Tab-separated table of C-alpha atoms in Angstrom:
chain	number	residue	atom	x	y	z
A	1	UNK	CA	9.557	6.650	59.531
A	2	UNK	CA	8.920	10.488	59.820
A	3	UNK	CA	12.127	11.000	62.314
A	4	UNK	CA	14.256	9.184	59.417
A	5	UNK	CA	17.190	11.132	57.900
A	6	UNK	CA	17.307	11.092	54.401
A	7	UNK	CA	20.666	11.550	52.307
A	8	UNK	CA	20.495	14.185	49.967
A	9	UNK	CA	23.533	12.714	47.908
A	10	UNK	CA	22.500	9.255	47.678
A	11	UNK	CA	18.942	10.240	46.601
A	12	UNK	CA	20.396	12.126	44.037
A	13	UNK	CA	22.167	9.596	43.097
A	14	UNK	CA	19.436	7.082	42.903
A	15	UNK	CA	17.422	9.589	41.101
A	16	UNK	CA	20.387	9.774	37.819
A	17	UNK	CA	21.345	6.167	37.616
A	18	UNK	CA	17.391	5.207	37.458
A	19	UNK	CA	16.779	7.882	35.315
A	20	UNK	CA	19.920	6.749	32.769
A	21	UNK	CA	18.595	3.070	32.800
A	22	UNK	CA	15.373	3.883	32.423
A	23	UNK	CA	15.832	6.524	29.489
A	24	UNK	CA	17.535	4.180	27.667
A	25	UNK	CA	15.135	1.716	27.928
A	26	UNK	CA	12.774	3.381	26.533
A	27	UNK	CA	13.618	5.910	24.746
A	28	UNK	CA	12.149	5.031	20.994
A	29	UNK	CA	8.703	5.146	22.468
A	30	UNK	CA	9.335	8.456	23.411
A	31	UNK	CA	10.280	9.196	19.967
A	32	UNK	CA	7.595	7.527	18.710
A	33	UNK	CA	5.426	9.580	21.125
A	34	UNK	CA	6.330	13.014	20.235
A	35	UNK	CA	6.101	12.629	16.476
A	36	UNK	CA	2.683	10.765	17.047
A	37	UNK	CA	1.857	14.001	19.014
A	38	UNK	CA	3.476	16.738	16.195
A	39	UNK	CA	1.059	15.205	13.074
A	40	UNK	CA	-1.439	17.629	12.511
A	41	UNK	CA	-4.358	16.721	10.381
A	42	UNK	CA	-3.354	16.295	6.409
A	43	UNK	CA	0.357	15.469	7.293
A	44	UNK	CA	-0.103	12.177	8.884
A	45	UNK	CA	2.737	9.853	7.908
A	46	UNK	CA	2.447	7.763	10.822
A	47	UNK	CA	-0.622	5.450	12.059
A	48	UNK	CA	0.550	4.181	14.986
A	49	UNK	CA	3.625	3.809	17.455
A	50	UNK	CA	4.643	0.447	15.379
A	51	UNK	CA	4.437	2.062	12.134
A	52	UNK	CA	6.242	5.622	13.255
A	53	UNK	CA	9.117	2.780	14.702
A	54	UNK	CA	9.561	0.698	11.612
A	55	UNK	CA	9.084	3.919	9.146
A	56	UNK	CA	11.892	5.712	11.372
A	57	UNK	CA	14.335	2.542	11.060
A	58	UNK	CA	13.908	2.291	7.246
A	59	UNK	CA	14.554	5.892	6.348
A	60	UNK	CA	17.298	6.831	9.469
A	61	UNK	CA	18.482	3.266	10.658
A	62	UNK	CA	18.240	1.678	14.338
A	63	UNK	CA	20.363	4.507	15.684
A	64	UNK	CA	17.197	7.320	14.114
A	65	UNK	CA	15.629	5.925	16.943
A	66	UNK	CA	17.472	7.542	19.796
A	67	UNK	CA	18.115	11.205	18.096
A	68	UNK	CA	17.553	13.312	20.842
A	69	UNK	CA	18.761	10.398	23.330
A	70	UNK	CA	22.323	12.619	24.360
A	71	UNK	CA	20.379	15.348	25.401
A	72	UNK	CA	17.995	13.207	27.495
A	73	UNK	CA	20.883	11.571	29.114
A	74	UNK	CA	22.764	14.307	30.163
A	75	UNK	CA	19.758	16.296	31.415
A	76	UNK	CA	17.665	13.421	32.656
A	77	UNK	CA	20.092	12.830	35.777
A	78	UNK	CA	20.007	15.715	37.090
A	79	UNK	CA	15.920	15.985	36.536
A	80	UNK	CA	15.075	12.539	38.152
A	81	UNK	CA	17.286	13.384	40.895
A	82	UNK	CA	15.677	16.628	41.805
A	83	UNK	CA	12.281	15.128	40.925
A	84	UNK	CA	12.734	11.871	43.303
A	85	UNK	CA	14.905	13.644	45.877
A	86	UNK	CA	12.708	16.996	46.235
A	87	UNK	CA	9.908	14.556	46.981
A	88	UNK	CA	12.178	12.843	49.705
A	89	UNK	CA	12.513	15.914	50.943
A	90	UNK	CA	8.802	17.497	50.989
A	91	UNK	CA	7.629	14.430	52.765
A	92	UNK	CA	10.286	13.986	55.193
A	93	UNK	CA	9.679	18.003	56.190
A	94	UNK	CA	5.420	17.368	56.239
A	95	UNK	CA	5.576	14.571	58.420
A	96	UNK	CA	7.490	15.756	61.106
A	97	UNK	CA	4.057	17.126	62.910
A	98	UNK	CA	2.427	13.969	62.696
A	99	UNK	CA	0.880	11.306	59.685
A	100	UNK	CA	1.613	12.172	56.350
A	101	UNK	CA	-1.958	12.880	55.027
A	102	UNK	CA	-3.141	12.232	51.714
A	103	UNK	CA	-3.235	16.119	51.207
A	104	UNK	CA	0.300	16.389	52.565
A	105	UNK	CA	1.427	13.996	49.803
A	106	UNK	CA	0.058	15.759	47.308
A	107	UNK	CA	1.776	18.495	48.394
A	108	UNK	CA	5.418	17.111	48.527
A	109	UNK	CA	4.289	16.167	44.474
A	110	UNK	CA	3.689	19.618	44.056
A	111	UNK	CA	7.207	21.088	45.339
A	112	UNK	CA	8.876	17.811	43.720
A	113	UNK	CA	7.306	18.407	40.072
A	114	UNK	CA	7.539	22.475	40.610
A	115	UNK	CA	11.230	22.119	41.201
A	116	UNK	CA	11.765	19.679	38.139
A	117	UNK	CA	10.866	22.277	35.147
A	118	UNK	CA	13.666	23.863	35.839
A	119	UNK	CA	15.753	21.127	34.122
A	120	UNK	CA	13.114	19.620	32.564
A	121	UNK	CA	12.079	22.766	30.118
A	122	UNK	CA	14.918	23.399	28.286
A	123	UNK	CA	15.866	19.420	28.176
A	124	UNK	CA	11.835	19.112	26.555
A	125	UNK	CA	12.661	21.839	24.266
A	126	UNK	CA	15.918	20.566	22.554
A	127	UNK	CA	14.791	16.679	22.816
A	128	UNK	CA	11.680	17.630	20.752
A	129	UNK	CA	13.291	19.334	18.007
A	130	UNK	CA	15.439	16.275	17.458
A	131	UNK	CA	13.215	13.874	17.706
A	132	UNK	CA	10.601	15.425	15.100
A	133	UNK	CA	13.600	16.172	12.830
A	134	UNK	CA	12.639	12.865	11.221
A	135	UNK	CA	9.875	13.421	11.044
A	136	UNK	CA	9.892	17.104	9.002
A	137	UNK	CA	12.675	15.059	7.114
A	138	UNK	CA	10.529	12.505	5.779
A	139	UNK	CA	7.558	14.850	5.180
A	140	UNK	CA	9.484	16.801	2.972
A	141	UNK	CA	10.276	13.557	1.043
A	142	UNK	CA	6.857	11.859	0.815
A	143	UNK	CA	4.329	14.794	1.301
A	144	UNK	CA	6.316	17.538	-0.615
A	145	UNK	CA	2.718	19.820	-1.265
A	146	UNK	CA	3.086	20.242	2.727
A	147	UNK	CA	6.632	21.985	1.809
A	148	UNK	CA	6.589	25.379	1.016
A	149	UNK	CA	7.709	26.123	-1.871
A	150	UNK	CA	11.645	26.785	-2.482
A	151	UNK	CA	12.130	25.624	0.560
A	152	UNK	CA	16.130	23.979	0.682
A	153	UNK	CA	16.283	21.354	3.154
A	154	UNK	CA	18.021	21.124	5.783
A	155	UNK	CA	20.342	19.265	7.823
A	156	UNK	CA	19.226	17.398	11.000
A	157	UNK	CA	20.798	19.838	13.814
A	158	UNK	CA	22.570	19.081	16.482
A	159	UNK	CA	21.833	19.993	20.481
A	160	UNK	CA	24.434	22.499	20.475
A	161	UNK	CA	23.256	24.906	17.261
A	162	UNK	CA	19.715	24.541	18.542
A	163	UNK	CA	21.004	25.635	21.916
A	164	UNK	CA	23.285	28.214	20.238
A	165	UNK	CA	20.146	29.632	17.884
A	166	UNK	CA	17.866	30.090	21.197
A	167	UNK	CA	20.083	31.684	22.902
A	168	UNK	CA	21.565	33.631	20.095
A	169	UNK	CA	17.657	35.002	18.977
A	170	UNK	CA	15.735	35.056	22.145
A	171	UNK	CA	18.031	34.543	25.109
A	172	UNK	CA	17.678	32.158	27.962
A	173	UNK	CA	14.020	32.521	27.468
A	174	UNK	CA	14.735	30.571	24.045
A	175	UNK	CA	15.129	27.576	26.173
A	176	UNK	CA	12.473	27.987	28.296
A	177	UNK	CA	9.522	28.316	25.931
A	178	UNK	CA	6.523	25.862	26.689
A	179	UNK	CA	7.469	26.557	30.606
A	180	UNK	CA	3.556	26.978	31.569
A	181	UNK	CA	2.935	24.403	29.505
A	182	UNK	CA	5.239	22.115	31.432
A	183	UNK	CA	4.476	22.968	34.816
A	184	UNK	CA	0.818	22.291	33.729
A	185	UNK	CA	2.276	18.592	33.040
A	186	UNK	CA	4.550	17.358	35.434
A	187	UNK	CA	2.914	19.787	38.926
A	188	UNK	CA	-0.354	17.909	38.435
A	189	UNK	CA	1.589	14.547	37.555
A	190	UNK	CA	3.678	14.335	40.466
A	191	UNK	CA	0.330	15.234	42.813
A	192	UNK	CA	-0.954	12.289	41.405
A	193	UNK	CA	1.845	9.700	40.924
A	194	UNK	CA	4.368	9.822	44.342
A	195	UNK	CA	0.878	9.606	46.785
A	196	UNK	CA	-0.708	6.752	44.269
A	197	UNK	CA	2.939	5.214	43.986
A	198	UNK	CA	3.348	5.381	47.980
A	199	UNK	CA	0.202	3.414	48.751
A	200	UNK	CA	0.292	0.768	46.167
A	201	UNK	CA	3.600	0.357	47.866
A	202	UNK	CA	2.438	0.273	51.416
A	203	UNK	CA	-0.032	-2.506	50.037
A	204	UNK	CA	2.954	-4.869	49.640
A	205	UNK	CA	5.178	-3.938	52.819
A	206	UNK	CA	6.694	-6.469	54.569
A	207	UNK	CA	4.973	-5.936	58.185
A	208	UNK	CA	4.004	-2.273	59.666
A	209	UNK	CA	7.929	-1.494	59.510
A	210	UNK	CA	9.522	-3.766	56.754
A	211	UNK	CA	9.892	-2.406	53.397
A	212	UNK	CA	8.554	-3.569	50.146
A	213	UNK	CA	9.906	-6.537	47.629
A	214	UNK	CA	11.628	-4.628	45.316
A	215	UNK	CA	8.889	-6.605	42.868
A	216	UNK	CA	6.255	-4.521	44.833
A	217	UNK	CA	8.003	-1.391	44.187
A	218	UNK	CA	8.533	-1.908	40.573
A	219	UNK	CA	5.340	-2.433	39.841
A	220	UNK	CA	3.917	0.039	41.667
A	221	UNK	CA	6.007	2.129	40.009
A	222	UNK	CA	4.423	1.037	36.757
A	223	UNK	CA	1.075	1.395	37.878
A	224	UNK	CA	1.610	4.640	39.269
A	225	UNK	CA	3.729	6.297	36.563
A	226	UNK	CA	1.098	4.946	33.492
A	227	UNK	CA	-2.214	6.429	35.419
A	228	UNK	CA	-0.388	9.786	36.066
A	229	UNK	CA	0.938	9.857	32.462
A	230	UNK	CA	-2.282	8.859	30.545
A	231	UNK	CA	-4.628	11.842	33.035
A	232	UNK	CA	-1.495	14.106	31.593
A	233	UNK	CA	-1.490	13.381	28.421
A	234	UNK	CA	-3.891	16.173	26.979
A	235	UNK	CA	-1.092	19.025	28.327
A	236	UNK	CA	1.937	16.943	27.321
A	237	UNK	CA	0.218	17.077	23.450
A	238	UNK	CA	-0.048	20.755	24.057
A	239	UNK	CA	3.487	21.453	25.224
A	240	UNK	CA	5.210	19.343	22.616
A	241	UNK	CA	3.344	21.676	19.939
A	242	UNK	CA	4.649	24.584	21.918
A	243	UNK	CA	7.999	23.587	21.479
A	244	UNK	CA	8.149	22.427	18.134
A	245	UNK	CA	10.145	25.099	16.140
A	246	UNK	CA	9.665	23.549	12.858
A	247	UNK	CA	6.558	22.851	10.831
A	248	UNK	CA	5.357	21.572	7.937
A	249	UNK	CA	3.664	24.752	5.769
A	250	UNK	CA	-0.176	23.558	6.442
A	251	UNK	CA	0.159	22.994	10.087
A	252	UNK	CA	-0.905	25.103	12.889
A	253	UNK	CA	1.127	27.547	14.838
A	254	UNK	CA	0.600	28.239	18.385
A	255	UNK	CA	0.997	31.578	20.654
A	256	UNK	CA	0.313	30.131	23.765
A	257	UNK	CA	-1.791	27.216	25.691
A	258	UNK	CA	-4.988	28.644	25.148
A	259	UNK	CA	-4.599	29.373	21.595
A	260	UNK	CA	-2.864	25.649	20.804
A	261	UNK	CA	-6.022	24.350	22.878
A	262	UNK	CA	-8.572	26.677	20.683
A	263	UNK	CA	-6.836	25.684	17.349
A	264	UNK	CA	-6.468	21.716	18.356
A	265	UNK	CA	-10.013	21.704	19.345
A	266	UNK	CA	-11.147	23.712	16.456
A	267	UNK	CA	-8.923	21.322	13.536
A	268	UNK	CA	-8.536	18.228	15.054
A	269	UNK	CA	-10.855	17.391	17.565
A	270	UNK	CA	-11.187	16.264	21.392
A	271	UNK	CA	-9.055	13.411	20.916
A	272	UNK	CA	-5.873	14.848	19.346
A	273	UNK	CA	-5.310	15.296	22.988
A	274	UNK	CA	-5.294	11.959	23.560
A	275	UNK	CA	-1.806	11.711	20.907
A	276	UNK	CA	0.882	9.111	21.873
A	277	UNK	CA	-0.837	8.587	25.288
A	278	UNK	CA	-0.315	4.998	24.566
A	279	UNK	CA	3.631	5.518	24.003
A	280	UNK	CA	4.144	7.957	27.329
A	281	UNK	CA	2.108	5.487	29.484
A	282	UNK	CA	4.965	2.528	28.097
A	283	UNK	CA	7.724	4.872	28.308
A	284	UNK	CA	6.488	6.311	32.104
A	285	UNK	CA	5.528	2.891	33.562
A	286	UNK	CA	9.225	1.084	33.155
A	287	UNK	CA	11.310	4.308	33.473
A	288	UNK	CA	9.231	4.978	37.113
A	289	UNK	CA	9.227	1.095	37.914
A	290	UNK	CA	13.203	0.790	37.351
A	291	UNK	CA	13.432	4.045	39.027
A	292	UNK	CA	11.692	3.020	42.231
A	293	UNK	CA	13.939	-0.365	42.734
A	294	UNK	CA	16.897	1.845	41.902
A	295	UNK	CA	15.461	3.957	44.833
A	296	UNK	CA	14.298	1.661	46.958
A	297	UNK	CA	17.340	-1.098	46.603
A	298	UNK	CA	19.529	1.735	48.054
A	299	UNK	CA	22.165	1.976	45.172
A	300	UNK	CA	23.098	5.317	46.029
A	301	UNK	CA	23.585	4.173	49.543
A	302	UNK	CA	25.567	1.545	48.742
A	303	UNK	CA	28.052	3.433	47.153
A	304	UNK	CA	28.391	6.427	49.182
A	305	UNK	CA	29.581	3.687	51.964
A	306	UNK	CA	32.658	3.177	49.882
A	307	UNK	CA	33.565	6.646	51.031
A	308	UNK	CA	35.953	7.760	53.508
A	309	UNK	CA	33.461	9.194	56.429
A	310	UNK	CA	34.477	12.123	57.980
A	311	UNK	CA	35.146	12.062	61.563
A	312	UNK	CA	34.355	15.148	64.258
């Protein structure tokens, strides 16, 4: 209903529990995703999402699977919620003059994933150089002539020295490298997922008012969330090389989007932009579908009304 408040709070809400389930969920496909998406051509030690799983469990245990996974939990509630709820709010605001057109939903995905970087940047950034840490790790144990040589290795770092190093070297601008990058990813993945999500939806409503099973709404989620993430994919390859810090000695560095585009093109091919699309459309469709029952079942709601309510 366009004349419907909407609750700020409990939208944010919504928006950090579904992101916290759904994060860890899935969270070793993501993993499995970004190191699928770092191997440059003659350092490939992984052939597939299986493989990159099982190698990373043999050589840094079930837990090597979720480095990275603090950072992504402590940022990742505040990102969903301003994803979900600046979406809320965009639509609520373009409907008040009438139907919400397919253009107008577009548009509230545009504000909604424009708003997002700002968390989302520097949580990319630091998630990414934990995640591939395994990955440098292991290529410095099997592929060695990829090591430069007297190179001492190094210990896996933590969040904190990362965060400490950026800051420390280039300022807060440290933590927000790959920013064009990552609006390039999630503007044009929010105008396509919230107006595909919200008509799959409408296909399963209960009546012209009633809303939709929460099955509907999971599903659609799914749907939605894989189709954006897999006609994404080709920027999210080029902003995880961005942020990658750490390389092996015979792969590529990057100055900018046009330059890693140029040089992937150039040494790998058309489809190196297709890297891990597999992985982000597994880890996008259940972390959007649990998000939208989370959403739609009202949680946030629910326990706002436990509340004392302020009387005038």
């Amino acid at each position: 209903m366009a004349d419907k408040q909407i609750s700020l709070p409990a939208k944010l809400i919504n928006g950090g529990i579904a992101g916290l389930i759904g994060v860890t969920c899935v969270f070793p496909i993501d993993l499995a995703k970004t190191r699928l998406q770092n191997q440059q051509n003659g350092c490939r030690l992984y052939t597939s999402m299986s493989d990159c799983l099982i190698k990373t469990i043999r050589s840094e245990g079930y837990f090597g699977m979720y480095r990275g996974a603090a950072v992504n939990l402590t940022l990742v509630t505040p990102e969903k919620a301003i994803k979900l709820a600046a979406n809320d709010f965009f639509r609520h605001h373009l409907s008040k003059d009438g139907k919400l057109t397919l253009l107008k939903e577009m548009l509230a995905g545009c504000g909604a994933g424009t708003c997002q970087v700002i968390v989302t940047t520097p949580m990319e950034m630091l998630k990414i150089q934990l995640q591939d840490a395994g990955r440098i790790a292991a290529q410095r144990k099997l592929m060695p002539e990829t090591v430069a040589a007297g190179t001492v290795e190094a210990k896996s770092p933590t969040a904190m020295q990362i965060t400490r190093q950026l800051l420390k070297e280039k300022g807060i601008a440290g933590l927000y490298k790959g920013l064009g990058a990552t609006l390039l990813r999630d503007v044009p993945f929010s105008i396509i997922y919230f107006p595909l999500f919200a008509n799959l939806n409408n296909l399963g409503k209960r009546g012209s008012d009633g809303p939709a099973p929460f099955y509907v709404s999971f599903i659609s989620g799914c749907l939605a969330g894989s189709t954006a993430a897999v006609a994404v994919n080709p920027v999210d390859v080029i902003k995880t090389r961005l942020q990658s810090l750490t390389r092996g000695s015979t792969e590529d560095t990057y100055s900018g989007v046009t330059d890693c585009i140029r040089k992937i093109l150039r040494n790998e091919g058309p489809t190196a932009f297709l890297k891990g699309a597999y992985c982000r459309a597994l880890v996008i469709a259940p972390l959007f579908g649990i998000a939208q029952v989370v959403y739609f079942l009202g949680v946030g709601e629910f326990i706002l009304s436990f509340l004392p309510k302020k009387h005038d």
